[in-house]
Amino acid sequence: NGQDTLLDPNDWYELNIFNNIIVNNVAANAAGGIYLQDAAKVNIINNTIANNDSTGTAADTFTPGNLLTSNPQPAGIVAIAHSQNLSGTTGQNYSNPVLRDNCRGSGKQGKEIP
């Protein structure tokens, strides 16, 4: 039924992002570089991740009823809350990747995972 897999982190799929150059990208919402949601087991190792920007121009970045000013969005490496299905089952609320040996620079919105 899959419940045993959800409860045992050793059985989760693993996302490995190794040895990449992720630079000069743009997103209308968040990230531009790496965007993590419902990714419970992530390794980001030996990458260059720099100058990735968020323009904050996607429809959901605007407050309803105000089409003149959008809300700032994070750029670079972004991890957001897991869906209720994943967080409720695993107890993990957001993607918390292993970050090692990366060269990181901020984008124009400049909010990254430390």
PDB file of C-alpha atoms in Angstrom:
ATOM      1  CA  ASN A   1       0.000   0.000   0.000  1.00  0.00           C
ATOM      2  CA  GLY A   2       3.034   2.308   0.029  1.00  0.00           C
ATOM      3  CA  GLN A   3       2.682   3.453   3.648  1.00  0.00           C
ATOM      4  CA  ASP A   4       5.854   1.645   4.707  1.00  0.00           C
ATOM      5  CA  THR A   5       7.847   3.560   2.075  1.00  0.00           C
ATOM      6  CA  LEU A   6       6.531   6.915   3.277  1.00  0.00           C
ATOM      7  CA  LEU A   7       7.511   6.183   6.861  1.00  0.00           C
ATOM      8  CA  ASP A   8      11.059   4.950   6.180  1.00  0.00           C
ATOM      9  CA  PRO A   9      13.416   7.659   4.809  1.00  0.00           C
ATOM     10  CA  ASN A  10      15.790   4.947   3.547  1.00  0.00           C
ATOM     11  CA  ASP A  11      13.159   3.956   0.982  1.00  0.00           C
ATOM     12  CA  TRP A  12      12.525   7.478  -0.355  1.00  0.00           C
ATOM     13  CA  TYR A  13      13.640   8.454  -3.829  1.00  0.00           C
ATOM     14  CA  GLU A  14      16.711  10.664  -3.755  1.00  0.00           C
ATOM     15  CA  LEU A  15      17.326  13.736  -5.905  1.00  0.00           C
ATOM     16  CA  ASN A  16      21.012  14.332  -6.640  1.00  0.00           C
ATOM     17  CA  ILE A  17      22.147  17.549  -8.295  1.00  0.00           C
ATOM     18  CA  PHE A  18      25.889  17.155  -8.857  1.00  0.00           C
ATOM     19  CA  ASN A  19      28.483  19.077 -10.923  1.00  0.00           C
ATOM     20  CA  ASN A  20      26.253  21.590 -12.731  1.00  0.00           C
ATOM     21  CA  ILE A  21      26.513  25.203 -13.767  1.00  0.00           C
ATOM     22  CA  ILE A  22      23.147  26.867 -13.121  1.00  0.00           C
ATOM     23  CA  VAL A  23      23.647  30.558 -13.890  1.00  0.00           C
ATOM     24  CA  ASN A  24      21.864  33.539 -15.441  1.00  0.00           C
ATOM     25  CA  ASN A  25      18.342  32.101 -15.377  1.00  0.00           C
ATOM     26  CA  VAL A  26      15.093  33.986 -14.827  1.00  0.00           C
ATOM     27  CA  ALA A  27      11.767  32.876 -13.337  1.00  0.00           C
ATOM     28  CA  ALA A  28       8.496  34.802 -13.316  1.00  0.00           C
ATOM     29  CA  ASN A  29       7.734  33.399  -9.869  1.00  0.00           C
ATOM     30  CA  ALA A  30      10.438  32.047  -7.535  1.00  0.00           C
ATOM     31  CA  ALA A  31      13.920  30.569  -7.976  1.00  0.00           C
ATOM     32  CA  GLY A  32      15.264  30.916 -11.508  1.00  0.00           C
ATOM     33  CA  GLY A  33      17.862  28.378 -10.352  1.00  0.00           C
ATOM     34  CA  ILE A  34      16.573  25.455  -8.265  1.00  0.00           C
ATOM     35  CA  TYR A  35      13.017  25.220  -6.902  1.00  0.00           C
ATOM     36  CA  LEU A  36      12.257  22.439  -4.422  1.00  0.00           C
ATOM     37  CA  GLN A  37       8.806  21.287  -3.327  1.00  0.00           C
ATOM     38  CA  ASP A  38       7.849  17.815  -2.105  1.00  0.00           C
ATOM     39  CA  ALA A  39      11.489  16.762  -2.468  1.00  0.00           C
ATOM     40  CA  ALA A  40      12.261  15.004   0.796  1.00  0.00           C
ATOM     41  CA  LYS A  41      15.798  13.725   0.155  1.00  0.00           C
ATOM     42  CA  VAL A  42      17.980  16.127  -1.871  1.00  0.00           C
ATOM     43  CA  ASN A  43      21.740  16.505  -2.341  1.00  0.00           C
ATOM     44  CA  ILE A  44      23.074  19.631  -4.065  1.00  0.00           C
ATOM     45  CA  ILE A  45      26.818  19.093  -4.327  1.00  0.00           C
ATOM     46  CA  ASN A  46      29.669  20.686  -6.318  1.00  0.00           C
ATOM     47  CA  ASN A  47      27.566  23.096  -8.389  1.00  0.00           C
ATOM     48  CA  THR A  48      27.874  26.701  -9.461  1.00  0.00           C
ATOM     49  CA  ILE A  49      24.530  28.412  -8.811  1.00  0.00           C
ATOM     50  CA  ALA A  50      24.689  32.153  -9.411  1.00  0.00           C
ATOM     51  CA  ASN A  51      22.920  35.198 -10.848  1.00  0.00           C
ATOM     52  CA  ASN A  52      19.512  33.541 -11.045  1.00  0.00           C
ATOM     53  CA  ASP A  53      16.688  36.058 -10.800  1.00  0.00           C
ATOM     54  CA  SER A  54      13.005  36.233  -9.981  1.00  0.00           C
ATOM     55  CA  THR A  55      11.027  38.942 -11.754  1.00  0.00           C
ATOM     56  CA  GLY A  56       7.955  38.506  -9.540  1.00  0.00           C
ATOM     57  CA  THR A  57       5.652  38.896 -12.543  1.00  0.00           C
ATOM     58  CA  ALA A  58       3.683  35.622 -12.442  1.00  0.00           C
ATOM     59  CA  ALA A  59      -0.027  36.049 -11.692  1.00  0.00           C
ATOM     60  CA  ASP A  60       0.224  34.470  -8.240  1.00  0.00           C
ATOM     61  CA  THR A  61       2.914  36.934  -7.103  1.00  0.00           C
ATOM     62  CA  PHE A  62       0.348  39.741  -7.060  1.00  0.00           C
ATOM     63  CA  THR A  63      -1.994  40.428  -4.165  1.00  0.00           C
ATOM     64  CA  PRO A  64      -5.583  39.876  -5.375  1.00  0.00           C
ATOM     65  CA  GLY A  65      -7.083  43.185  -6.437  1.00  0.00           C
ATOM     66  CA  ASN A  66      -3.700  44.912  -6.838  1.00  0.00           C
ATOM     67  CA  LEU A  67      -2.264  44.504 -10.317  1.00  0.00           C
ATOM     68  CA  LEU A  68       0.294  47.281  -9.903  1.00  0.00           C
ATOM     69  CA  THR A  69       2.669  45.835  -7.303  1.00  0.00           C
ATOM     70  CA  SER A  70       3.835  42.238  -7.009  1.00  0.00           C
ATOM     71  CA  ASN A  71       5.249  40.593  -3.910  1.00  0.00           C
ATOM     72  CA  PRO A  72       9.012  39.930  -3.940  1.00  0.00           C
ATOM     73  CA  GLN A  73       9.993  36.325  -4.591  1.00  0.00           C
ATOM     74  CA  PRO A  74      13.196  34.480  -3.610  1.00  0.00           C
ATOM     75  CA  ALA A  75      15.839  33.700  -6.209  1.00  0.00           C
ATOM     76  CA  GLY A  76      18.636  31.137  -6.549  1.00  0.00           C
ATOM     77  CA  ILE A  77      17.888  28.023  -4.483  1.00  0.00           C
ATOM     78  CA  VAL A  78      14.338  28.011  -3.156  1.00  0.00           C
ATOM     79  CA  ALA A  79      12.639  25.427  -0.935  1.00  0.00           C
ATOM     80  CA  ILE A  80       8.969  25.832  -0.087  1.00  0.00           C
ATOM     81  CA  ALA A  81       6.621  23.975   2.221  1.00  0.00           C
ATOM     82  CA  HIS A  82       5.753  20.399   1.328  1.00  0.00           C
ATOM     83  CA  SER A  83       2.206  19.516   0.399  1.00  0.00           C
ATOM     84  CA  GLN A  84       0.006  18.429   3.280  1.00  0.00           C
ATOM     85  CA  ASN A  85       0.112  14.824   2.049  1.00  0.00           C
ATOM     86  CA  LEU A  86       3.901  14.622   2.322  1.00  0.00           C
ATOM     87  CA  SER A  87       4.428  16.689   5.471  1.00  0.00           C
ATOM     88  CA  GLY A  88       1.576  14.963   7.291  1.00  0.00           C
ATOM     89  CA  THR A  89       2.992  11.524   6.574  1.00  0.00           C
ATOM     90  CA  THR A  90       6.729  12.174   6.984  1.00  0.00           C
ATOM     91  CA  GLY A  91       6.786  14.962   9.560  1.00  0.00           C
ATOM     92  CA  GLN A  92       9.178  16.896   7.308  1.00  0.00           C
ATOM     93  CA  ASN A  93       7.708  20.327   6.523  1.00  0.00           C
ATOM     94  CA  TYR A  94       9.971  21.515   3.700  1.00  0.00           C
ATOM     95  CA  SER A  95      12.865  20.440   1.496  1.00  0.00           C
ATOM     96  CA  ASN A  96      16.095  20.766   3.453  1.00  0.00           C
ATOM     97  CA  PRO A  97      18.805  19.723   0.982  1.00  0.00           C
ATOM     98  CA  VAL A  98      22.372  18.780   1.740  1.00  0.00           C
ATOM     99  CA  LEU A  99      24.407  21.713   0.360  1.00  0.00           C
ATOM    100  CA  ARG A 100      28.114  20.974  -0.032  1.00  0.00           C
ATOM    101  CA  ASP A 101      30.978  22.416  -2.069  1.00  0.00           C
ATOM    102  CA  ASN A 102      28.783  24.764  -4.102  1.00  0.00           C
ATOM    103  CA  CYS A 103      29.715  28.161  -5.462  1.00  0.00           C
ATOM    104  CA  ARG A 104      26.625  30.303  -4.898  1.00  0.00           C
ATOM    105  CA  GLY A 105      25.815  33.887  -5.717  1.00  0.00           C
ATOM    106  CA  SER A 106      22.598  35.722  -5.071  1.00  0.00           C
ATOM    107  CA  GLY A 107      20.120  36.788  -7.700  1.00  0.00           C
ATOM    108  CA  LYS A 108      18.388  40.129  -7.774  1.00  0.00           C
ATOM    109  CA  GLN A 109      15.828  39.049  -5.177  1.00  0.00           C
ATOM    110  CA  GLY A 110      18.730  37.436  -3.364  1.00  0.00           C
ATOM    111  CA  LYS A 111      17.112  35.094  -0.838  1.00  0.00           C
ATOM    112  CA  GLU A 112      18.784  31.703  -0.672  1.00  0.00           C
ATOM    113  CA  ILE A 113      19.083  28.810   1.708  1.00  0.00           C
ATOM    114  CA  PRO A 114      22.186  29.447   3.862  1.00  0.00           C
TER     115      PRO A 114
END
